[in-house]
């Protein structure tokens, strides 16, 4: 990996450069919080944001979109997006970089999702290191997703005078070489960066899970009264899945527009916590009970998809779902309780 130094006063120039070539998404302040929004003016970007309400997932998987349209009079079909420039996501924290990597794995698994491919084609991602936890509910230390783990083109680590820049991809290398914004780091800057990296490792050292066994541990408590206890605190509101960087479930419906001239195949985000999510033809609901739904989500985040994609855990510990959950249900608490039950938690069999 190539390494560069970006002087602090040039970070806006970098965003400006990207905004002229890409549809730029970046963290911006909104009504007392932060969101990933499409920005036109690089001055609107909040580089020192804590975390965003929603992860940047919607740049690649919009909350609602038309997958294909058919003109019912001519029979012409259109499934291609307008010629927008590709997206660039700027200032993505490590948990969300890991979230985008998991989203990518899920959506590219055969049969790969064509609309996701189109939305993602030519995308450019700039990561931004976290020097401290964004909020008390975050547990990226336990999921070991406070490290960027490679799913980026450039990754910026704030340090004195600017940003240490890790260059990961060919597109990142070309940008770093072409823009003239980056400098060759000095030995003093390298030493300072190593110091910052060690500080990050120390800050995020509070691991509470045994990731070696979590994916295998969870199915052992599939039948357990804890799911009924959790269900007493769950309102089936679906907020947890709406804010999650690794939830990828969606619904597809056909709708008419233009006075019934056009038929649209539409998709929108869905949630496995909603009561009707698992209703199938004939009206049968194979996860009709709340306890079954909350168990499914925890199994999916901690075990099913982790095992399917060769990861220790699918949840990236961003802390968004416990933050928005009215019942204060946290995957960390559930995973930790599971490991206590089966005797494999940190400090036991780690
Ligand atoms: S946010 Fe909390 S209350 Fe709402 S569905 Fe998720 S777990 Fe249940
Ligand atoms: S399950 Fe919760 S903590 Fe884990 S990635 Fe999703 S929103 Fe973040």
XYZ file of C-alpha atoms and ligand atoms in Angstrom:
366
model
C 0.000 0.000 0.000
C 1.288 3.453 -0.936
C 1.393 6.144 1.738
C 1.068 9.899 1.352
C 0.526 12.965 3.477
C -2.367 15.344 2.822
C -1.825 18.789 4.398
C -4.909 19.799 6.380
C -5.603 22.897 4.293
C -5.955 20.719 1.181
C -8.679 18.383 2.396
C -11.387 20.646 0.956
C -9.507 20.685 -2.354
C -9.616 16.885 -2.370
C -13.388 16.936 -1.778
C -13.751 19.610 -4.450
C -11.771 17.476 -6.920
C -14.049 14.512 -6.218
C -17.233 16.589 -6.460
C -16.293 17.623 -10.012
C -15.955 14.002 -11.137
C -18.353 12.041 -8.939
C -21.684 12.383 -7.163
C -20.145 13.234 -3.833
C -21.649 11.904 -0.605
C -20.147 13.164 2.629
C -20.982 13.725 6.298
C -22.802 17.016 6.791
C -24.517 18.636 9.771
C -28.308 18.543 9.770
C -30.656 19.608 12.571
C -28.207 18.923 15.368
C -26.974 15.593 13.963
C -24.933 14.370 11.012
C -26.049 12.641 7.832
C -24.362 11.304 4.730
C -25.742 13.675 2.113
C -24.973 14.562 -1.474
C -22.882 17.706 -1.184
C -22.095 20.257 -3.858
C -19.995 22.623 -1.767
C -16.976 20.963 -0.096
C -17.285 23.558 2.680
C -20.453 21.782 3.883
C -18.523 18.629 4.826
C -18.078 17.919 8.553
C -14.722 16.194 8.897
C -14.970 16.030 12.699
C -18.398 14.382 12.822
C -19.076 11.743 15.486
C -21.390 9.360 13.616
C -24.283 9.724 11.197
C -27.964 8.866 11.682
C -27.859 6.481 8.729
C -24.795 4.726 7.326
C -23.667 5.632 3.770
C -25.296 2.446 2.435
C -28.022 4.415 0.630
C -25.459 5.765 -1.874
C -25.409 2.231 -3.325
C -28.735 0.832 -2.118
C -31.307 3.650 -2.064
C -34.143 3.466 0.451
C -36.539 3.260 -2.533
C -35.764 2.935 -6.225
C -37.234 1.841 -9.545
C -35.422 -1.252 -10.788
C -37.060 -1.355 -14.203
C -39.891 0.297 -16.114
C -42.020 -0.830 -19.030
C -43.943 1.537 -21.289
C -47.193 -0.382 -21.637
C -48.069 1.261 -24.962
C -44.787 0.648 -26.772
C -43.583 -2.335 -24.769
C -40.178 -0.683 -24.331
C -38.369 -1.596 -21.141
C -35.831 0.545 -19.326
C -33.677 -0.824 -16.555
C -30.678 1.472 -16.936
C -30.048 4.414 -14.650
C -29.539 7.896 -16.059
C -25.968 8.782 -16.973
C -25.108 10.104 -13.538
C -21.441 10.243 -12.647
C -20.442 7.398 -10.290
C -20.718 8.011 -6.545
C -17.845 8.938 -4.255
C -18.302 8.610 -0.494
C -16.019 10.846 1.503
C -15.045 10.593 5.161
C -16.333 7.099 5.923
C -15.465 5.862 9.408
C -14.007 2.342 9.767
C -17.210 0.693 11.042
C -19.027 1.961 7.958
C -16.151 0.923 5.671
C -16.583 -2.565 7.087
C -20.345 -2.173 6.622
C -19.896 -1.243 2.957
C -17.613 -4.264 2.508
C -20.287 -6.559 3.983
C -22.992 -4.934 1.865
C -20.807 -5.549 -1.166
C -20.333 -9.217 -0.279
C -24.053 -9.733 0.187
C -25.105 -7.910 -2.991
C -22.440 -9.463 -5.217
C -23.101 -13.009 -4.093
C -24.429 -14.916 -7.139
C -26.886 -14.134 -8.563
C -25.383 -10.656 -8.155
C -27.794 -7.746 -7.799
C -27.761 -5.855 -11.133
C -29.110 -2.571 -9.743
C -26.505 -2.574 -6.978
C -23.790 -3.230 -9.575
C -24.929 -0.243 -11.600
C -25.112 2.015 -8.541
C -21.699 0.890 -7.355
C -19.812 0.888 -10.672
C -16.781 3.177 -10.613
C -17.429 4.261 -7.025
C -14.639 5.937 -5.053
C -14.425 5.638 -1.258
C -12.394 7.827 1.091
C -12.158 6.472 4.636
C -11.526 8.545 7.752
C -10.036 7.022 10.914
C -11.803 7.367 14.270
C -9.525 8.461 17.091
C -12.137 7.727 19.756
C -15.480 5.994 20.098
C -18.336 7.978 18.575
C -20.910 7.077 21.254
C -21.205 4.839 24.324
C -23.338 2.240 22.495
C -20.717 1.611 19.795
C -18.803 -1.647 20.124
C -16.518 -1.635 17.086
C -13.754 -2.613 19.533
C -15.536 -5.900 20.234
C -16.251 -6.568 16.544
C -12.732 -5.394 15.625
C -14.142 -3.080 12.981
C -12.429 0.055 14.272
C -9.741 -0.810 11.724
C -10.597 0.065 8.099
C -9.772 -3.432 6.787
C -9.057 -2.351 3.225
C -12.445 -1.506 1.676
C -11.473 1.980 0.430
C -9.533 3.810 -2.272
C -7.943 6.311 0.109
C -7.952 6.292 3.895
C -7.191 9.420 5.914
C -5.879 9.350 9.481
C -6.013 12.765 11.198
C -2.700 13.852 12.708
C -0.787 17.044 13.341
C -0.909 19.302 10.310
C -3.076 17.062 8.127
C -3.899 13.478 7.276
C -1.794 10.376 6.837
C -3.162 8.874 3.638
C -3.173 5.150 2.880
C -3.645 4.528 -0.835
C -5.309 1.204 -1.528
C -6.540 1.007 -5.128
C -5.411 1.892 -8.647
C -8.030 4.660 -8.704
C -6.653 5.971 -5.416
C -3.086 5.856 -6.746
C -4.073 7.704 -9.925
C -5.871 10.384 -7.918
C -2.984 10.804 -5.486
C -0.510 11.131 -8.369
C -2.649 13.395 -10.577
C -4.048 15.961 -8.183
C -0.768 17.299 -6.797
C -2.485 17.620 -3.404
C -0.440 14.972 -1.596
C 3.135 15.045 -0.331
C 5.717 12.348 0.285
C 5.606 11.823 4.071
C 8.644 12.766 6.110
C 10.218 10.468 8.727
C 8.804 12.721 11.443
C 5.298 12.400 9.991
C 5.679 8.618 9.767
C 6.696 8.481 13.436
C 3.728 10.704 14.344
C 1.372 8.435 12.357
C 2.714 5.317 14.124
C 2.053 7.084 17.422
C -1.541 7.896 16.376
C -2.109 4.274 15.240
C -0.866 2.931 18.571
C -3.185 5.378 20.336
C -6.140 4.059 18.309
C -5.284 0.459 19.229
C -5.132 1.439 22.914
C -8.373 3.430 22.779
C -10.260 0.553 21.135
C -8.854 -2.204 23.327
C -12.035 -2.887 25.338
C -13.007 -6.159 23.689
C -16.003 -7.957 25.223
C -16.540 -10.789 22.737
C -14.674 -13.887 21.701
C -14.867 -13.513 17.934
C -13.175 -16.877 17.399
C -16.300 -18.708 18.495
C -19.222 -16.248 18.321
C -20.619 -17.478 14.991
C -20.619 -21.066 16.297
C -21.848 -20.109 19.774
C -25.068 -18.354 18.813
C -26.871 -21.362 17.261
C -26.272 -23.218 20.550
C -28.752 -20.892 22.266
C -31.355 -21.078 19.497
C -33.837 -22.538 21.973
C -33.498 -20.197 24.977
C -35.839 -18.134 27.136
C -33.706 -15.007 26.525
C -35.504 -14.458 23.199
C -38.857 -14.177 24.962
C -37.364 -11.708 27.458
C -35.941 -9.601 24.623
C -39.276 -9.716 22.804
C -40.885 -8.035 25.821
C -38.697 -4.986 25.082
C -39.115 -4.983 21.292
C -41.843 -2.876 19.649
C -41.377 -4.368 16.145
C -40.744 -0.849 14.876
C -37.917 -1.810 12.483
C -35.778 1.187 13.455
C -32.796 -1.086 14.171
C -32.681 -2.432 10.628
C -33.286 0.989 9.065
C -30.106 2.388 10.621
C -27.967 -0.718 10.142
C -25.063 -0.649 7.664
C -25.228 -4.429 7.193
C -28.974 -4.996 6.815
C -29.702 -5.570 3.138
C -33.272 -6.932 3.041
C -35.655 -5.289 0.612
C -39.159 -5.677 -0.769
C -40.082 -5.564 -4.468
C -43.476 -4.394 -5.726
C -44.920 -3.522 -9.133
C -46.581 -0.110 -9.368
C -48.150 1.935 -12.139
C -47.380 5.552 -13.026
C -48.142 8.108 -15.801
C -51.856 7.368 -15.669
C -51.238 3.625 -15.991
C -48.993 4.101 -19.040
C -45.843 2.887 -17.233
C -45.352 -0.184 -15.067
C -42.523 0.134 -12.561
C -40.770 -2.578 -10.646
C -39.913 -0.830 -7.371
C -37.802 -1.885 -4.456
C -37.559 -0.425 -0.985
C -35.774 -1.370 2.200
C -37.577 -3.898 4.362
C -37.071 -5.135 7.914
C -37.062 -8.654 9.323
C -38.361 -7.163 12.594
C -41.672 -6.152 11.021
C -44.548 -8.515 11.669
C -45.397 -9.291 8.039
C -41.837 -9.675 6.766
C -41.977 -13.465 6.610
C -45.517 -13.841 5.290
C -45.529 -16.172 2.290
C -48.131 -17.170 -0.293
C -51.186 -18.621 1.411
C -50.797 -16.241 4.356
C -48.463 -18.381 6.453
C -46.014 -16.336 8.555
C -42.990 -18.401 9.490
C -41.671 -15.755 11.931
C -44.951 -14.444 13.244
C -43.777 -14.183 16.866
C -41.690 -11.242 17.996
C -39.217 -13.483 19.827
C -38.608 -15.398 16.586
C -37.939 -12.177 14.708
C -35.493 -10.713 17.222
C -33.690 -14.056 17.404
C -33.451 -14.171 13.628
C -31.865 -10.719 13.468
C -29.308 -11.534 16.145
C -28.476 -14.885 14.524
C -28.115 -13.197 11.158
C -25.816 -10.463 12.494
C -23.742 -12.726 14.687
C -23.770 -16.087 12.953
C -25.650 -16.856 9.700
C -24.067 -14.276 7.391
C -20.754 -14.357 9.216
C -20.439 -18.065 8.440
C -21.732 -17.622 4.900
C -19.115 -14.987 4.063
C -16.207 -16.278 6.164
C -16.276 -13.450 8.702
C -16.048 -13.611 12.506
C -19.225 -11.488 12.796
C -21.459 -9.641 10.313
C -22.467 -6.772 12.641
C -19.847 -4.015 12.580
C -20.589 -2.654 16.054
C -21.561 0.821 14.860
C -23.902 1.225 17.833
C -26.708 2.752 15.767
C -29.334 0.114 16.585
C -28.976 0.223 20.386
C -28.977 4.019 20.107
C -32.323 4.204 18.291
C -33.986 1.182 19.923
C -36.776 2.163 22.342
C -36.163 -1.077 24.246
C -32.389 -0.478 24.375
C -31.709 -3.849 22.769
C -28.030 -4.145 21.875
C -26.442 -6.915 19.806
C -23.377 -6.617 22.042
C -25.392 -7.477 25.152
C -27.060 -10.383 23.332
C -23.793 -11.760 21.951
C -22.108 -11.368 25.323
C -24.956 -13.088 27.169
C -24.785 -15.906 24.648
C -21.064 -16.390 25.251
C -21.587 -16.383 29.004
C -24.244 -19.086 28.585
C -22.027 -21.322 26.463
C -18.875 -20.499 28.418
C -16.754 -19.096 25.622
C -16.678 -15.375 26.389
C -13.574 -13.229 26.632
C -11.625 -14.271 29.680
C -12.917 -17.854 29.469
C -11.813 -19.521 26.275
C -10.365 -16.566 24.334
S -35.366 -0.912 17.172
Fe -35.626 -2.115 19.053
S -37.841 -2.042 19.408
Fe -37.561 -1.472 17.253
S -37.686 -3.438 16.109
Fe -35.513 -3.085 16.558
S -35.159 -4.255 18.474
Fe -37.393 -3.954 18.284
S -26.559 -4.688 14.148
Fe -26.647 -2.652 15.154
S -24.556 -2.306 15.921
Fe -24.453 -3.997 14.420
S -23.926 -2.997 12.472
Fe -26.196 -3.130 12.548
S -26.858 -1.169 13.474
Fe -24.643 -1.369 13.852
